[in-house]
Amino acid sequence: ASDVYKRQLTGAQLDALLSALRRSRVLIPLKAVVTEDNAAWSSIKLHDELFREHEAMKSVRAKDAKNRSPHRK
């Protein structure tokens, strides 16, 4: 399988890859690590779960940013 998500990387390799992507300003909003729980999921199920988690994290970050705002009432 040539898909990136099926390639096994060490923790250090994954950190280096993600760091290089950030430095290059490459945006990949949905990322995942293959686990025993998700290894057998279909691509649609994986996408749906990643999208749900991504939206939840965006909501948490927005709430955190609002709470840190110096213009809070």
PDB file of N, CA and C in Angstrom, residues 2-35:
ATOM      1  N   SER A   2       0.644   2.113  -0.925  1.00  0.00           N
ATOM      2  CA  SER A   2       1.465   3.313  -1.040  1.00  0.00           C
ATOM      3  C   SER A   2       0.882   4.496  -0.289  1.00  0.00           C
ATOM      4  N   ASP A   3      -0.248   4.310   0.333  1.00  0.00           N
ATOM      5  CA  ASP A   3      -0.875   5.412   1.061  1.00  0.00           C
ATOM      6  C   ASP A   3      -0.023   5.813   2.245  1.00  0.00           C
ATOM      7  N   VAL A   4       0.125   7.124   2.454  1.00  0.00           N
ATOM      8  CA  VAL A   4       0.927   7.635   3.563  1.00  0.00           C
ATOM      9  C   VAL A   4       0.404   7.109   4.890  1.00  0.00           C
ATOM     10  N   TYR A   5      -0.914   7.018   5.044  1.00  0.00           N
ATOM     11  CA  TYR A   5      -1.471   6.614   6.324  1.00  0.00           C
ATOM     12  C   TYR A   5      -1.169   5.162   6.663  1.00  0.00           C
ATOM     13  N   LYS A   6      -0.709   4.374   5.703  1.00  0.00           N
ATOM     14  CA  LYS A   6      -0.368   2.983   5.980  1.00  0.00           C
ATOM     15  C   LYS A   6       1.126   2.794   6.226  1.00  0.00           C
ATOM     16  N   ARG A   7       1.903   3.822   6.074  1.00  0.00           N
ATOM     17  CA  ARG A   7       3.350   3.757   6.273  1.00  0.00           C
ATOM     18  C   ARG A   7       3.642   3.873   7.756  1.00  0.00           C
ATOM     19  N   GLN A   8       4.467   2.996   8.270  1.00  0.00           N
ATOM     20  CA  GLN A   8       4.812   3.052   9.683  1.00  0.00           C
ATOM     21  C   GLN A   8       6.032   3.935   9.871  1.00  0.00           C
ATOM     22  N   LEU A   9       5.898   4.945  10.705  1.00  0.00           N
ATOM     23  CA  LEU A   9       6.986   5.855  11.023  1.00  0.00           C
ATOM     24  C   LEU A   9       7.300   5.734  12.507  1.00  0.00           C
ATOM     25  N   THR A  10       8.551   5.960  12.845  1.00  0.00           N
ATOM     26  CA  THR A  10       8.898   6.028  14.264  1.00  0.00           C
ATOM     27  C   THR A  10       8.351   7.336  14.815  1.00  0.00           C
ATOM     28  N   GLY A  11       8.304   7.457  16.123  1.00  0.00           N
ATOM     29  CA  GLY A  11       7.850   8.702  16.733  1.00  0.00           C
ATOM     30  C   GLY A  11       8.695   9.884  16.287  1.00  0.00           C
ATOM     31  N   ALA A  12      10.012   9.688  16.227  1.00  0.00           N
ATOM     32  CA  ALA A  12      10.917  10.767  15.808  1.00  0.00           C
ATOM     33  C   ALA A  12      10.674  11.149  14.349  1.00  0.00           C
ATOM     34  N   GLN A  13      10.434  10.154  13.491  1.00  0.00           N
ATOM     35  CA  GLN A  13      10.153  10.444  12.082  1.00  0.00           C
ATOM     36  C   GLN A  13       8.841  11.204  11.930  1.00  0.00           C
ATOM     37  N   LEU A  14       7.845  10.801  12.686  1.00  0.00           N
ATOM     38  CA  LEU A  14       6.556  11.485  12.628  1.00  0.00           C
ATOM     39  C   LEU A  14       6.689  12.919  13.113  1.00  0.00           C
ATOM     40  N   ASP A  15       7.402  13.126  14.217  1.00  0.00           N
ATOM     41  CA  ASP A  15       7.630  14.488  14.721  1.00  0.00           C
ATOM     42  C   ASP A  15       8.348  15.342  13.683  1.00  0.00           C
ATOM     43  N   ALA A  16       9.367  14.776  13.037  1.00  0.00           N
ATOM     44  CA  ALA A  16      10.120  15.516  12.020  1.00  0.00           C
ATOM     45  C   ALA A  16       9.230  15.851  10.825  1.00  0.00           C
ATOM     46  N   LEU A  17       8.411  14.896  10.401  1.00  0.00           N
ATOM     47  CA  LEU A  17       7.494  15.142   9.289  1.00  0.00           C
ATOM     48  C   LEU A  17       6.513  16.252   9.616  1.00  0.00           C
ATOM     49  N   LEU A  18       5.879  16.174  10.779  1.00  0.00           N
ATOM     50  CA  LEU A  18       4.901  17.201  11.156  1.00  0.00           C
ATOM     51  C   LEU A  18       5.564  18.566  11.307  1.00  0.00           C
ATOM     52  N   SER A  19       6.772  18.595  11.850  1.00  0.00           N
ATOM     53  CA  SER A  19       7.509  19.853  11.991  1.00  0.00           C
ATOM     54  C   SER A  19       7.823  20.451  10.623  1.00  0.00           C
ATOM     55  N   ALA A  20       8.260  19.623   9.691  1.00  0.00           N
ATOM     56  CA  ALA A  20       8.563  20.106   8.337  1.00  0.00           C
ATOM     57  C   ALA A  20       7.307  20.625   7.653  1.00  0.00           C
ATOM     58  N   LEU A  21       6.189  19.947   7.842  1.00  0.00           N
ATOM     59  CA  LEU A  21       4.933  20.411   7.252  1.00  0.00           C
ATOM     60  C   LEU A  21       4.533  21.767   7.826  1.00  0.00           C
ATOM     61  N   ARG A  22       4.687  21.942   9.148  1.00  0.00           N
ATOM     62  CA  ARG A  22       4.356  23.237   9.768  1.00  0.00           C
ATOM     63  C   ARG A  22       5.268  24.340   9.233  1.00  0.00           C
ATOM     64  N   ARG A  23       6.582  24.050   9.169  1.00  0.00           N
ATOM     65  CA  ARG A  23       7.530  25.060   8.662  1.00  0.00           C
ATOM     66  C   ARG A  23       7.194  25.451   7.232  1.00  0.00           C
ATOM     67  N   SER A  24       6.731  24.506   6.456  1.00  0.00           N
ATOM     68  CA  SER A  24       6.380  24.771   5.056  1.00  0.00           C
ATOM     69  C   SER A  24       4.979  25.329   4.904  1.00  0.00           C
ATOM     70  N   ARG A  25       4.299  25.471   6.023  1.00  0.00           N
ATOM     71  CA  ARG A  25       2.932  25.994   6.056  1.00  0.00           C
ATOM     72  C   ARG A  25       1.951  25.127   5.261  1.00  0.00           C
ATOM     73  N   VAL A  26       2.218  23.830   5.239  1.00  0.00           N
ATOM     74  CA  VAL A  26       1.310  22.879   4.602  1.00  0.00           C
ATOM     75  C   VAL A  26       0.178  22.599   5.585  1.00  0.00           C
ATOM     76  N   LEU A  27      -1.040  22.784   5.132  1.00  0.00           N
ATOM     77  CA  LEU A  27      -2.196  22.560   5.990  1.00  0.00           C
ATOM     78  C   LEU A  27      -2.824  21.205   5.685  1.00  0.00           C
ATOM     79  N   ILE A  28      -2.852  20.366   6.688  1.00  0.00           N
ATOM     80  CA  ILE A  28      -3.523  19.075   6.588  1.00  0.00           C
ATOM     81  C   ILE A  28      -4.410  18.979   7.824  1.00  0.00           C
ATOM     82  N   PRO A  29      -5.664  19.414   7.698  1.00  0.00           N
ATOM     83  CA  PRO A  29      -6.515  19.503   8.886  1.00  0.00           C
ATOM     84  C   PRO A  29      -6.877  18.156   9.511  1.00  0.00           C
ATOM     85  N   LEU A  30      -6.888  17.088   8.735  1.00  0.00           N
ATOM     86  CA  LEU A  30      -7.270  15.787   9.285  1.00  0.00           C
ATOM     87  C   LEU A  30      -6.063  14.857   9.252  1.00  0.00           C
ATOM     88  N   LYS A  31      -5.538  14.561  10.443  1.00  0.00           N
ATOM     89  CA  LYS A  31      -4.394  13.652  10.563  1.00  0.00           C
ATOM     90  C   LYS A  31      -4.750  12.589  11.586  1.00  0.00           C
ATOM     91  N   ALA A  32      -4.157  11.401  11.433  1.00  0.00           N
ATOM     92  CA  ALA A  32      -4.447  10.327  12.373  1.00  0.00           C
ATOM     93  C   ALA A  32      -3.257   9.393  12.495  1.00  0.00           C
ATOM     94  N   VAL A  33      -3.246   8.688  13.591  1.00  0.00           N
ATOM     95  CA  VAL A  33      -2.300   7.611  13.818  1.00  0.00           C
ATOM     96  C   VAL A  33      -3.111   6.321  13.792  1.00  0.00           C
ATOM     97  N   VAL A  34      -2.594   5.306  13.113  1.00  0.00           N
ATOM     98  CA  VAL A  34      -3.287   4.028  13.062  1.00  0.00           C
ATOM     99  C   VAL A  34      -3.138   3.337  14.415  1.00  0.00           C
ATOM    100  N   THR A  35      -4.276   2.928  14.963  1.00  0.00           N
ATOM    101  CA  THR A  35      -4.298   2.232  16.243  1.00  0.00           C
ATOM    102  C   THR A  35      -5.014   0.897  16.068  1.00  0.00           C
TER     103      THR A  35
END
